[in-house]
XYZ file of C-alpha atoms in Angstrom:
116
model
C 236.773 -136.089 -111.850
C 238.159 -139.441 -110.837
C 236.425 -142.798 -110.925
C 235.824 -144.766 -107.747
C 238.643 -147.145 -108.703
C 241.068 -144.255 -109.213
C 240.146 -142.668 -105.867
C 240.803 -145.983 -104.123
C 244.168 -146.250 -105.890
C 245.084 -142.691 -104.849
C 244.202 -143.533 -101.241
C 246.257 -146.734 -101.305
C 249.236 -144.946 -102.852
C 249.068 -142.159 -100.286
C 248.733 -144.373 -97.211
C 251.590 -146.579 -98.474
C 254.020 -143.739 -99.225
C 252.768 -140.591 -97.380
C 254.167 -138.579 -100.280
C 252.202 -136.523 -102.789
C 254.878 -136.743 -105.482
C 255.060 -140.539 -105.188
C 251.287 -140.755 -105.412
C 251.334 -138.661 -108.585
C 254.085 -140.823 -110.130
C 252.351 -144.084 -109.177
C 249.054 -142.767 -110.556
C 250.711 -141.842 -113.865
C 252.221 -145.329 -114.124
C 248.950 -147.105 -113.363
C 246.747 -144.781 -115.459
C 248.996 -143.467 -118.270
C 246.320 -141.642 -120.286
C 244.600 -139.958 -117.337
C 245.308 -136.594 -115.736
C 247.108 -137.100 -112.440
C 245.775 -135.455 -109.278
C 247.635 -132.501 -107.823
C 248.789 -132.331 -104.200
C 245.745 -130.377 -103.002
C 243.339 -132.890 -104.596
C 245.193 -135.766 -102.939
C 244.983 -133.993 -99.577
C 241.260 -133.346 -100.084
C 240.561 -136.997 -100.937
C 242.543 -138.199 -97.908
C 240.689 -135.749 -95.632
C 237.339 -136.949 -96.983
C 238.371 -140.548 -96.362
C 239.468 -139.813 -92.802
C 236.259 -137.883 -92.061
C 233.809 -140.355 -93.596
C 235.747 -143.606 -93.320
C 234.919 -144.331 -96.935
C 235.981 -143.213 -100.395
C 232.377 -143.084 -101.550
C 231.036 -139.589 -102.055
C 228.334 -138.343 -99.756
C 224.747 -138.827 -100.803
C 223.212 -135.658 -102.131
C 219.519 -135.057 -102.105
C 217.951 -133.990 -105.353
C 215.550 -131.411 -104.120
C 214.115 -130.745 -100.728
C 210.640 -132.153 -100.421
C 207.678 -130.338 -99.000
C 206.360 -131.479 -95.676
C 202.690 -132.430 -95.953
C 201.866 -130.204 -92.992
C 203.174 -127.151 -94.855
C 201.090 -128.028 -97.893
C 197.953 -128.302 -95.776
C 198.808 -125.015 -94.009
C 199.045 -123.258 -97.379
C 195.826 -124.884 -98.559
C 193.814 -123.823 -95.502
C 195.238 -120.301 -95.601
C 194.308 -119.936 -99.265
C 190.814 -121.288 -98.649
C 190.290 -118.649 -95.960
C 191.505 -115.790 -98.157
C 192.136 -116.918 -101.735
C 193.240 -113.558 -103.108
C 195.913 -112.935 -100.480
C 199.249 -111.940 -101.976
C 201.929 -114.609 -101.655
C 204.302 -112.379 -99.672
C 201.687 -111.736 -97.015
C 200.776 -115.403 -96.959
C 204.375 -116.474 -96.366
C 204.821 -113.972 -93.543
C 201.600 -115.185 -91.951
C 202.636 -118.846 -92.235
C 206.299 -118.253 -91.369
C 207.788 -119.943 -94.423
C 209.803 -118.871 -97.433
C 208.116 -117.646 -100.603
C 209.556 -120.496 -102.639
C 208.145 -123.072 -100.205
C 204.675 -121.531 -100.379
C 204.900 -121.276 -104.159
C 205.916 -124.940 -104.482
C 203.089 -125.924 -102.132
C 200.619 -124.036 -104.332
C 201.959 -125.827 -107.393
C 201.690 -129.166 -105.649
C 198.091 -128.460 -104.800
C 197.453 -127.380 -108.394
C 195.484 -124.689 -106.737
C 193.214 -122.460 -108.749
C 192.566 -119.381 -106.617
C 189.582 -118.271 -108.645
C 187.459 -121.335 -107.920
C 187.110 -120.189 -104.299
C 185.980 -116.687 -105.237
C 182.911 -117.819 -107.193
């Protein structure tokens, strides 16, 4: 894994020389203790730069969030029939089991309180 500064240096070396071997040699001279990138890594970094226009990595989302509408759909379905098995509930609502399960957890839903 290279730092942002090292990725910028690799890009500068490559666009100045257009040679993988020269990039590797220049990288070793500038960063003597670090592992130099191989030709495929250099190509990958250059392709990413050309595609995105930036050396910054793409933003990754942590975890997909639940849409409030899905949470309310699960809540109303469970209020209508609280003992319904999750698989049947997900088929009825047209969502994945993990989405329905996460919605139930978000609601902190206790199925038994609706049966009393």
